[in-house]
Coordinates of C-alpha atoms in Angstrom, one line a residue:
X908 CA 42.7 19.1 -52.3
X909 CA 39.6 21.1 -53.1
X910 CA 36.4 19.5 -54.6
X911 CA 34.7 22.6 -55.8
X912 CA 33.1 22.3 -59.3
X913 CA 33.9 25.2 -61.7
X914 CA 32.2 25.9 -65.1
X915 CA 34.4 27.6 -67.5
X916 CA 32.7 29.9 -70.1
X917 CA 35.2 31.0 -72.7
X918 CA 34.5 31.3 -76.6
X919 CA 38.4 30.9 -77.3
X920 CA 38.9 27.2 -77.2
X921 CA 42.7 27.4 -76.7
X922 CA 42.3 29.7 -73.6
X923 CA 39.3 27.6 -72.4
X924 CA 41.5 24.2 -72.6
X925 CA 44.4 26.0 -71.0
X926 CA 42.1 27.2 -68.1
X927 CA 40.6 23.8 -67.6
X928 CA 44.1 22.1 -67.4
X929 CA 45.4 24.8 -64.9
X930 CA 42.1 24.4 -62.7
X931 CA 42.3 20.8 -62.6
X932 CA 46.0 21.0 -61.6
X933 CA 44.8 23.3 -58.6
X934 CA 42.5 20.4 -57.7
X935 CA 39.2 21.8 -58.9
X936 CA 36.6 19.7 -60.8
X937 CA 36.1 21.1 -64.3
X938 CA 33.7 18.7 -66.1
X939 CA 33.3 21.0 -69.2
X940 CA 33.8 24.2 -70.9
X941 CA 31.4 26.2 -72.9
X942 CA 31.7 28.8 -75.5
X943 CA 28.3 30.7 -75.6
X944 CA 26.1 32.1 -73.0
X945 CA 23.1 30.0 -73.9
X946 CA 25.5 26.9 -73.5
X947 CA 26.5 28.2 -70.2
X948 CA 23.0 28.6 -68.8
X949 CA 22.2 25.0 -70.0
X950 CA 25.4 23.6 -68.5
X951 CA 24.9 25.3 -65.1
X952 CA 21.4 23.7 -64.8
X953 CA 22.9 20.4 -65.4
X954 CA 26.2 20.2 -63.5
X955 CA 25.2 22.7 -60.7
X956 CA 28.8 24.2 -60.4
X957 CA 30.0 25.8 -57.3
X958 CA 31.5 28.8 -59.3
X959 CA 31.5 30.0 -62.8
X960 CA 34.5 31.6 -64.6
X961 CA 32.9 33.7 -67.3
X962 CA 34.3 35.7 -70.3
X963 CA 32.4 38.9 -70.5
X964 CA 32.6 39.1 -74.4
X965 CA 31.2 35.8 -75.9
X966 CA 30.2 34.9 -79.3
X967 CA 26.6 34.7 -79.9
X968 CA 23.5 36.6 -79.0
X969 CA 23.9 36.2 -75.2
X970 CA 27.1 37.9 -73.6
X971 CA 28.7 36.7 -70.5
X972 CA 26.9 39.2 -68.3
X973 CA 23.6 38.2 -69.5
X974 CA 24.4 34.5 -69.0
X975 CA 25.9 35.3 -65.6
X976 CA 22.5 37.1 -64.6
X977 CA 20.4 34.1 -65.6
X978 CA 22.7 31.5 -64.0
X979 CA 22.7 33.5 -60.6
X980 CA 18.9 33.7 -60.8
X981 CA 18.6 30.0 -61.1
X982 CA 21.4 29.0 -58.5
X983 CA 23.2 30.9 -55.6
X984 CA 26.9 30.6 -57.0
X985 CA 29.7 33.2 -57.4
X986 CA 30.8 34.6 -60.7
X987 CA 34.4 35.5 -61.6
X988 CA 34.5 37.6 -64.8
X989 CA 37.3 37.4 -67.5
X990 CA 38.0 40.3 -69.6
X991 CA 40.5 41.3 -72.2
X992 CA 40.5 45.0 -71.3
X993 CA 40.5 46.5 -67.7
X994 CA 38.9 49.5 -69.1
X995 CA 36.2 47.8 -71.0
X996 CA 32.9 49.7 -70.5
X997 CA 31.2 46.3 -70.2
X998 CA 33.1 46.0 -67.0
X999 CA 30.7 48.6 -65.4
X1000 CA 27.7 46.7 -66.7
X1001 CA 29.2 43.5 -65.3
X1002 CA 29.3 45.2 -61.7
X1003 CA 25.5 45.2 -61.7
X1004 CA 25.5 41.3 -61.2
X1005 CA 27.7 41.8 -58.2
X1006 CA 30.6 39.4 -59.4
X1007 CA 33.0 38.0 -56.8
X1008 CA 36.2 38.9 -59.0
X1009 CA 37.7 40.2 -62.3
X1010 CA 40.6 38.7 -64.1
X1011 CA 42.3 40.4 -67.0
X1012 CA 43.6 38.2 -69.7
X1013 CA 46.2 36.9 -70.0
X1014 CA 45.6 35.4 -66.5
X1015 CA 48.5 34.4 -64.2
X1016 CA 48.1 31.2 -62.6
X1017 CA 48.7 32.6 -59.0
X1018 CA 46.3 35.5 -59.6
X1019 CA 43.8 32.9 -60.9
X1020 CA 44.2 30.7 -57.8
X1021 CA 44.0 33.4 -55.3
X1022 CA 40.9 35.1 -56.9
X1023 CA 39.0 32.0 -57.1
X1024 CA 39.8 30.9 -53.4
X1025 CA 38.8 34.5 -52.2
X1026 CA 35.5 34.2 -54.3
X1027 CA 34.8 30.7 -52.5
X1028 CA 35.6 32.2 -49.1
X1029 CA 33.7 35.3 -49.6
X1030 CA 30.7 33.2 -51.0
X1031 CA 30.9 31.1 -47.9
X1032 CA 31.0 34.0 -45.6
X1033 CA 28.0 35.5 -47.4
X1034 CA 26.0 32.5 -47.1
X1035 CA 26.7 32.2 -43.4
X1036 CA 25.7 36.0 -42.9
X1037 CA 22.6 35.4 -45.1
X1038 CA 21.6 32.4 -43.1
X1039 CA 22.3 34.5 -39.8
X1040 CA 20.3 37.2 -41.1
X1041 CA 17.5 34.9 -42.0
X1042 CA 17.5 33.4 -38.6
X1043 CA 17.5 36.8 -37.0
X1044 CA 14.6 38.0 -39.4
X1045 CA 12.6 34.9 -38.5
X1046 CA 13.2 35.4 -34.9
X1047 CA 12.1 39.2 -34.9
X1048 CA 9.2 38.5 -37.0
X1049 CA 7.9 35.9 -34.5
X1050 CA 8.2 38.1 -31.5
X1051 CA 4.9 40.0 -30.5
X1052 CA 6.7 43.3 -31.1
X1053 CA 7.6 45.6 -34.0
X1054 CA 11.3 46.0 -34.6
X1055 CA 12.6 48.9 -36.7
X1056 CA 15.8 50.7 -38.1
X1057 CA 15.2 54.5 -38.4
X1058 CA 17.5 57.2 -39.9
X1059 CA 18.6 60.1 -37.8
X1060 CA 16.4 62.7 -39.6
X1061 CA 13.5 64.9 -38.4
X1062 CA 11.0 62.3 -39.4
X1063 CA 12.8 59.2 -38.0
X1064 CA 12.1 57.6 -41.5
X1065 CA 12.6 53.9 -41.4
X1066 CA 14.8 51.8 -43.8
X1067 CA 13.6 48.6 -42.1
X1068 CA 10.2 47.8 -40.5
X1069 CA 9.1 44.3 -39.4
X1070 CA 5.7 42.8 -40.6
X1071 CA 4.3 43.2 -37.3
X1072 CA 3.6 46.8 -37.9
X1073 CA 0.7 46.1 -40.2
X1074 CA -1.0 44.2 -37.3
X1075 CA -0.4 47.2 -35.1
X1076 CA -1.5 50.2 -37.0
X1077 CA -2.8 48.7 -40.4
X1078 CA 0.1 49.9 -42.5
X1079 CA 2.4 47.3 -44.2
X1080 CA 6.3 47.7 -44.0
X1081 CA 6.4 49.0 -47.6
X1082 CA 4.3 52.1 -46.8
X1083 CA 6.6 52.9 -44.0
X1084 CA 9.7 52.6 -46.2
X1085 CA 8.1 54.7 -49.0
X1086 CA 6.6 57.3 -46.8
X1087 CA 9.1 59.0 -44.7
X1088 CA 6.6 61.1 -42.8
X1089 CA 4.2 58.2 -41.9
X1090 CA 5.3 58.0 -38.3
X1091 CA 4.7 61.6 -37.7
X1092 CA 1.4 61.5 -39.4
X1093 CA 0.2 58.7 -37.2
X1094 CA 1.2 60.2 -33.9
X1095 CA -2.1 61.2 -32.0
X1096 CA -2.6 64.9 -32.0
X1097 CA -2.4 65.3 -28.3
X1098 CA 0.9 63.4 -28.2
X1099 CA 2.6 64.6 -31.2
X1100 CA 4.5 67.6 -29.7
X1101 CA 6.2 66.1 -26.9
X1102 CA 6.9 63.0 -28.9
X1103 CA 8.6 64.9 -31.7
X1104 CA 10.4 67.1 -29.0
X1105 CA 11.7 63.9 -27.5
X1106 CA 12.9 62.5 -30.8
X1107 CA 14.8 65.8 -31.6
X1108 CA 16.4 65.7 -28.3
X1109 CA 17.7 62.1 -28.4
X1110 CA 18.9 62.6 -32.1
X1111 CA 21.1 65.5 -30.7
X1112 CA 22.2 63.7 -27.4
X1113 CA 22.4 60.2 -28.4
X1114 CA 20.6 59.1 -25.4
X1115 CA 18.2 56.1 -25.6
X1116 CA 14.7 56.9 -26.8
X1117 CA 12.2 55.3 -24.4
X1118 CA 8.7 56.8 -24.3
X1119 CA 5.0 55.8 -24.4
X1120 CA 2.4 57.5 -26.6
X1121 CA -0.5 56.9 -28.8
X1122 CA -0.9 56.4 -32.6
X1123 CA -3.9 56.6 -34.8
X1124 CA -4.3 53.2 -36.8
X1125 CA -5.5 53.0 -40.2
X1126 CA -9.0 52.0 -39.3
X1127 CA -9.1 55.1 -36.9
X1128 CA -8.8 53.3 -33.6
X1129 CA -6.2 54.5 -31.0
X1130 CA -3.1 52.3 -30.3
X1131 CA -1.0 52.9 -27.2
X1132 CA 2.8 51.8 -27.7
X1133 CA 5.8 51.6 -25.7
X1134 CA 8.8 52.8 -28.0
X1135 CA 12.5 52.1 -27.1
X1136 CA 15.5 52.5 -29.4
X1137 CA 19.3 52.9 -29.0
X1138 CA 21.5 54.5 -31.3
X1139 CA 23.9 52.4 -33.3
X1140 CA 27.3 53.4 -34.9
X1141 CA 29.0 52.5 -38.1
X1142 CA 32.6 51.1 -38.3
X1143 CA 34.0 54.7 -38.1
X1144 CA 32.2 55.5 -35.0
X1145 CA 29.6 57.8 -36.6
X1146 CA 26.0 57.6 -35.6
X1147 CA 24.2 55.1 -38.1
X1148 CA 20.6 54.5 -37.1
X1149 CA 18.2 54.0 -34.5
X1150 CA 17.6 50.3 -33.7
X1151 CA 14.3 50.2 -31.9
X1152 CA 11.4 48.0 -30.7
X1153 CA 7.9 49.0 -30.3
X1154 CA 5.1 46.9 -28.7
X1155 CA 1.4 47.4 -28.1
X1156 CA 0.5 48.4 -24.7
X1157 CA -3.2 49.5 -25.3
X1158 CA -4.6 46.5 -23.0
X1159 CA -2.3 47.6 -20.2
X1160 CA -3.4 51.4 -20.5
X1161 CA -7.0 50.3 -20.6
X1162 CA -6.5 48.4 -17.5
X1163 CA -4.8 51.3 -15.9
X1164 CA -7.5 53.5 -16.9
X1165 CA -10.2 51.1 -15.5
X1166 CA -8.3 50.8 -12.4
X1167 CA -8.0 54.7 -12.0
X1168 CA -11.8 55.0 -12.6
X1169 CA -12.5 52.3 -10.1
X1170 CA -10.1 53.8 -7.6
X1171 CA -11.8 57.2 -8.2
X1172 CA -15.3 55.9 -7.6
X1173 CA -14.0 54.1 -4.5
X1174 CA -12.3 57.1 -3.2
X1175 CA -15.4 59.2 -3.8
X1176 CA -17.4 56.8 -1.7
X1177 CA -14.6 56.3 0.8
X1178 CA -14.4 60.1 1.4
X1179 CA -18.0 60.9 1.3
X1180 CA -19.3 58.5 4.1
X1181 CA -20.9 60.0 7.2
X1182 CA -18.3 58.0 9.3
X1183 CA -14.7 57.9 9.7
X1184 CA -12.9 55.0 8.3
X1185 CA -9.5 53.7 9.3
X1186 CA -7.4 50.9 8.0
X1187 CA -4.3 49.6 9.8
X1188 CA -2.4 46.2 9.8
X1189 CA -2.1 43.7 12.8
X1190 CA 1.4 42.3 13.1
X1191 CA 2.1 38.6 13.5
X1192 CA 2.9 39.6 17.2
X1193 CA -0.6 40.7 17.6
X1194 CA 0.3 44.4 17.7
X1195 CA -1.6 47.2 16.0
X1196 CA 0.4 49.0 13.3
X1197 CA 0.2 52.6 11.8
X1198 CA -2.7 53.5 9.7
X1199 CA -2.1 52.8 6.0
X1200 CA -5.5 54.4 4.8
X1201 CA -7.8 57.0 6.3
X1202 CA -10.6 59.0 4.9
X1203 CA -11.5 62.6 4.9
X1204 CA -14.0 62.2 7.7
X1205 CA -11.5 60.8 9.9
X1206 CA -9.1 63.7 9.3
X1207 CA -11.9 66.3 10.0
X1208 CA -13.0 64.3 13.1
X1209 CA -9.5 64.2 14.7
X1210 CA -8.2 67.5 13.4
X1211 CA -5.2 65.9 11.5
X1212 CA -4.0 66.3 8.0
X1213 CA -4.0 62.9 6.1
X1214 CA -0.1 62.7 6.1
X1215 CA -0.1 63.3 9.9
X1216 CA -2.7 60.7 10.6
X1217 CA -0.8 58.1 8.4
X1218 CA 2.1 58.4 10.8
X1219 CA -0.1 57.4 13.9
X1220 CA -1.8 54.3 15.2
X1221 CA -4.7 53.6 17.3
X1222 CA -2.3 53.6 20.5
X1223 CA -1.7 57.3 19.6
X1224 CA -5.4 58.2 19.6
X1225 CA -7.0 56.1 22.3
X1226 CA -7.7 57.6 25.7
X1227 CA -5.2 56.7 28.3
X1228 CA -7.9 54.8 30.5
X1229 CA -8.8 52.6 27.5
X1230 CA -5.2 51.8 26.3
X1231 CA -5.0 48.8 28.7
X1232 CA -7.9 47.3 26.8
X1233 CA -6.1 47.5 23.4
X1234 CA -4.4 44.1 23.6
X1235 CA -7.8 42.4 24.8
X1236 CA -9.6 44.1 21.9
X1237 CA -7.2 42.9 19.2
X1238 CA -7.3 39.3 20.5
X1239 CA -10.9 39.4 20.5
X1240 CA -11.0 40.9 16.9
X1241 CA -8.6 38.5 15.5
X1242 CA -10.7 35.7 17.0
X1243 CA -14.3 36.7 15.9
X1244 CA -13.0 38.7 12.8
X1245 CA -15.7 41.4 13.7
X1246 CA -16.0 43.6 16.8
X1247 CA -18.6 46.4 17.8
X1248 CA -17.2 48.4 20.7
X1249 CA -17.2 51.9 22.2
X1250 CA -14.0 53.9 23.2
X1251 CA -12.7 57.5 23.4
X1252 CA -10.3 59.0 20.8
X1253 CA -8.1 62.0 21.5
X1254 CA -8.3 64.6 18.8
X1255 CA -5.2 66.7 17.9
X1256 CA -6.3 69.5 20.1
X1257 CA -6.7 67.2 23.1
X1258 CA -10.4 67.0 23.0
X1259 CA -12.0 63.6 23.9
X1260 CA -14.4 62.0 21.2
X1261 CA -16.5 59.3 22.3
X1262 CA -16.9 56.8 19.3
X1263 CA -18.5 53.6 18.3
X1264 CA -16.0 51.3 16.4
X1265 CA -17.4 48.7 13.9
X1266 CA -14.1 46.8 13.1
X1267 CA -13.5 43.8 10.7
X1268 CA -10.4 41.9 10.0
X1269 CA -9.5 40.7 6.4
X1270 CA -6.5 39.6 4.4
X1271 CA -4.9 41.6 1.6
X1272 CA -1.6 40.7 -0.1
X1273 CA -0.5 38.4 2.7
X1274 CA -1.1 41.0 5.2
X1275 CA -3.7 41.1 8.1
X1276 CA -5.7 44.4 8.0
X1277 CA -8.5 45.8 10.2
X1278 CA -10.9 48.2 8.7
X1279 CA -12.8 50.2 11.4
X1280 CA -15.9 52.3 10.6
X1281 CA -15.7 54.9 13.5
X1282 CA -18.9 57.0 14.4
X1283 CA -18.7 60.0 16.5
X1284 CA -21.4 59.4 19.3
X1285 CA -20.8 62.7 21.2
X1286 CA -24.4 63.8 20.5
X1287 CA -25.7 60.3 21.4
X1288 CA -23.8 60.3 24.7
X1289 CA -25.1 63.8 25.5
X1290 CA -28.7 62.6 24.8
X1291 CA -28.1 59.5 26.9
X1292 CA -26.8 61.6 29.7
X1293 CA -29.9 64.0 29.4
X1294 CA -32.1 61.0 29.5
X1295 CA -30.4 59.5 32.6
X1296 CA -30.7 62.9 34.4
X1297 CA -34.4 63.0 33.6
X1298 CA -34.9 59.6 34.7
X1299 CA -33.0 60.2 37.9
X1300 CA -35.1 63.3 38.4
X1301 CA -38.4 61.6 37.9
X1302 CA -37.4 58.9 40.1
X1303 CA -36.3 61.3 42.9
X1304 CA -39.8 63.0 42.4
X1305 CA -41.6 59.8 42.5
X1306 CA -39.7 58.5 45.6
X1307 CA -40.4 61.8 47.5
X1308 CA -44.1 61.8 46.7
X1309 CA -46.6 60.8 49.4
X1310 CA -48.7 59.2 46.9
X1311 CA -48.7 55.9 45.1
X1312 CA -47.1 56.1 41.7
X1313 CA -47.0 53.1 39.4
X1314 CA -46.9 52.0 35.8
X1315 CA -49.0 49.2 34.5
X1316 CA -48.1 47.1 31.4
X1317 CA -51.4 46.0 29.6
X1318 CA -49.5 43.4 27.5
X1319 CA -47.6 41.9 30.5
X1320 CA -50.7 42.5 32.7
X1321 CA -48.6 43.6 35.6
X1322 CA -47.2 46.8 37.3
X1323 CA -43.5 47.3 35.8
X1324 CA -42.8 50.3 38.1
X1325 CA -43.9 51.5 41.6
X1326 CA -42.5 54.0 43.9
X1327 CA -41.3 53.2 47.4
X1328 CA -44.2 54.9 49.3
X1329 CA -46.4 52.5 47.5
X1330 CA -44.6 49.5 49.2
X1331 CA -44.5 51.3 52.4
X1332 CA -48.2 52.0 52.5
X1333 CA -49.0 48.3 51.7
X1334 CA -46.3 46.8 53.9
X1335 CA -44.6 44.9 51.3
X1336 CA -41.0 44.5 50.5
X1337 CA -39.5 44.5 46.9
X1338 CA -39.3 40.7 46.9
X1339 CA -42.8 40.3 48.2
X1340 CA -44.4 42.7 45.8
X1341 CA -42.5 40.7 42.8
X1342 CA -44.1 37.7 43.9
X1343 CA -47.7 38.9 44.1
X1344 CA -47.4 41.1 41.0
X1345 CA -47.9 38.2 38.6
X1346 CA -51.6 38.1 39.7
X1347 CA -51.9 41.4 41.4
X1348 CA -55.8 41.8 41.2
X1349 CA -56.6 38.4 42.6
X1350 CA -53.9 38.6 45.2
X1351 CA -54.5 42.1 46.7
X1352 CA -57.7 43.6 45.3
X1353 CA -60.9 43.3 47.2
X1354 CA -63.1 40.6 45.5
X1355 CA -66.1 42.8 45.3
X1356 CA -64.1 45.5 43.4
X1357 CA -62.7 43.1 40.7
X1358 CA -65.4 43.8 38.2
X1359 CA -65.2 47.5 38.5
X1360 CA -61.4 47.3 38.2
X1361 CA -61.7 45.2 35.0
X1362 CA -64.0 47.8 33.6
X1363 CA -61.5 50.5 34.6
X1364 CA -58.7 48.8 32.8
X1365 CA -60.9 48.4 29.6
X1366 CA -61.7 52.2 29.7
X1367 CA -57.9 53.0 30.1
X1368 CA -57.2 50.9 26.8
X1369 CA -60.0 53.0 25.0
X1370 CA -58.8 56.2 26.6
X1371 CA -57.5 59.0 24.2
X1372 CA -54.1 60.6 24.8
X1373 CA -53.9 62.4 28.1
X1374 CA -57.3 61.5 29.0
X1375 CA -57.8 60.8 32.8
X1376 CA -59.5 57.8 34.0
X1377 CA -60.5 57.5 37.6
X1378 CA -61.4 54.7 40.1
X1379 CA -62.0 54.1 43.8
X1380 CA -61.4 50.6 45.0
X1381 CA -59.7 48.5 47.9
X1382 CA -56.5 46.9 48.3
X1383 CA -55.5 44.5 50.9
X1384 CA -52.3 45.3 52.8
X1385 CA -49.9 42.8 54.1
X1386 CA -51.4 42.9 57.6
X1387 CA -54.8 41.9 56.0
X1388 CA -56.6 45.3 56.4
X1389 CA -58.1 47.0 53.4
X1390 CA -57.2 50.5 52.4
X1391 CA -59.3 52.7 50.0
X1392 CA -57.5 54.1 46.9
X1393 CA -58.5 56.7 44.5
X1394 CA -56.8 56.1 41.2
X1395 CA -56.1 58.7 38.5
X1396 CA -54.6 56.9 35.6
X1397 CA -53.4 58.3 32.1
X1398 CA -52.0 56.3 29.0
X1399 CA -48.6 57.7 28.2
X1400 CA -47.2 55.0 25.7
X1401 CA -48.9 52.9 23.0
X1402 CA -47.6 50.0 21.0
X1403 CA -47.6 49.8 17.1
X1404 CA -51.3 48.7 17.1
X1405 CA -52.3 51.7 19.4

C-alpha cells in the first residue's frame, strides 16, 4: 500500500471521478478533485499533495500549465500532465515546467500507475540528488579554497565558480560566468604567457593542470595562487570539463621571498668576512663529520672548490702531527661549548697554513654542529719568529758584552733584565739577585751615592726620547767591596701617560 496524496485537476467531472476511484484503488490518497487552475492552486496550498495530476486544457482564465507553475513555485512536488492530444502545441509549453510525465486521454490504468510510480521514484531521486548537491555545495563553500568547473576552450571559461573567488580577487562568481575572458584578463602580465601555454598544453594532452602563478585582484593588489585541475569525462567518455581547486599562497610566497632575502643577506655577510668559516656536525659518538657549510674565504684559503670542500672534514685537513689531538679538542669543545686554539691545516696543494680556530657548538634541527671562524695566522707567525730571532740576537749580544746591561722598570722600581756579565762582576747568582732586586738601591748602592742616584732616576723620567743620561756611582759586590760604575741610560719605552 502507498500513502501518497494526489491532487486531481480535471475540468471533466466524469473523468475526474473516474480517476479518483482508480487512484484510490491503487492505494493513493485522493481527498478531492478540482476543475479550475485557480482552485488547483488553492487546494495545493491546503492539502499539500505529494503529486498533482493536471489536465493541460482547463476551463477558466488559468490553464493547467500556469497552475502547475504556481503550485511548483509554492511547493516542491512532481507534476504529471493529462492531454487529449499528443501533438497539442501546448504540450511544448508544458515542457517548460519540467513535468515528471505525460498521459494522453483516455488513460489506461496500467499506464497511469506506471507513470505515477515513476514520477514518485524520479522525484525521490531528484530530492536525494539535490540534497547531496546541497551538502557538497555547502562543503566546498566552507573550505578555504576556490572550486570551479571550466570549459575546454582557449579561455578556460567557467560554468561554475565557488563564492570564495570574490574574497580571493574581488570578482563575484556571476562576473566569472558572464565574462569568459576574465581569467585571462586577471593573469599577471609576467605570468600570462606561460600560464596560457600550460593551459593549451593540458587541454590537448588531458594531463592534470598544476601550476602556481599571480593574478591581479580588483583593487590592484597581487595574489599568488596554486591552481590544480583534473579533466572530467561524460558518460560517453568524451572530455567534459576541468574540475579544479585554487587556493591563496600569497603569504607562503611572501615568506619564501623574505627567507630568500634573509639568506641572501646572510650569504653576503658569510662570504665577505675576512676569515674562513667552516660548519660541521659532531656525531653522537663524538666524531667530527663532513663540512655542511663553508664560505668563499675558506675555499680560497685552502684552494678547494666549494663542492670539493663539502666532501671533506677536519681530519682531512689537519696536519698529521696535530691529528692525535682531534679527539681531545672535540671533547673540550663539547664540554665548554667554546674553544680557541691553534693548529695547522693542509691546503689542496699540500702547503701548511697555521691557523687560529675560534669554535662554538650549537644545536640546529636536533643536530649538534660546530661553527669555526678560522683565521690564517701565517703572517703573525712570521712576525713572531722574526721577533724571537731578534730577541735571541739581542740576548746573545748582551751576554757576550763585557759591560753591564740592564733594563729598569720605573713603575715596578726594579731591574727587569740584566745580562750575565753584570752578575759575574758583582758576584751574585740569579737567585741572589732576585732576592736583593726588590730594594736594590738600599741593598747594593753606597749610602753616600743614594741622593744622586735618586736624582739620576728623576732625570731619566724627564728625559726626551733617545736622550742620554749619565751617572757615576758605587755598587757593593757580594764580597763587600765597592766597585765604581759609569752609567749611560736611555729611555726606550713609555706607558700611556708618557
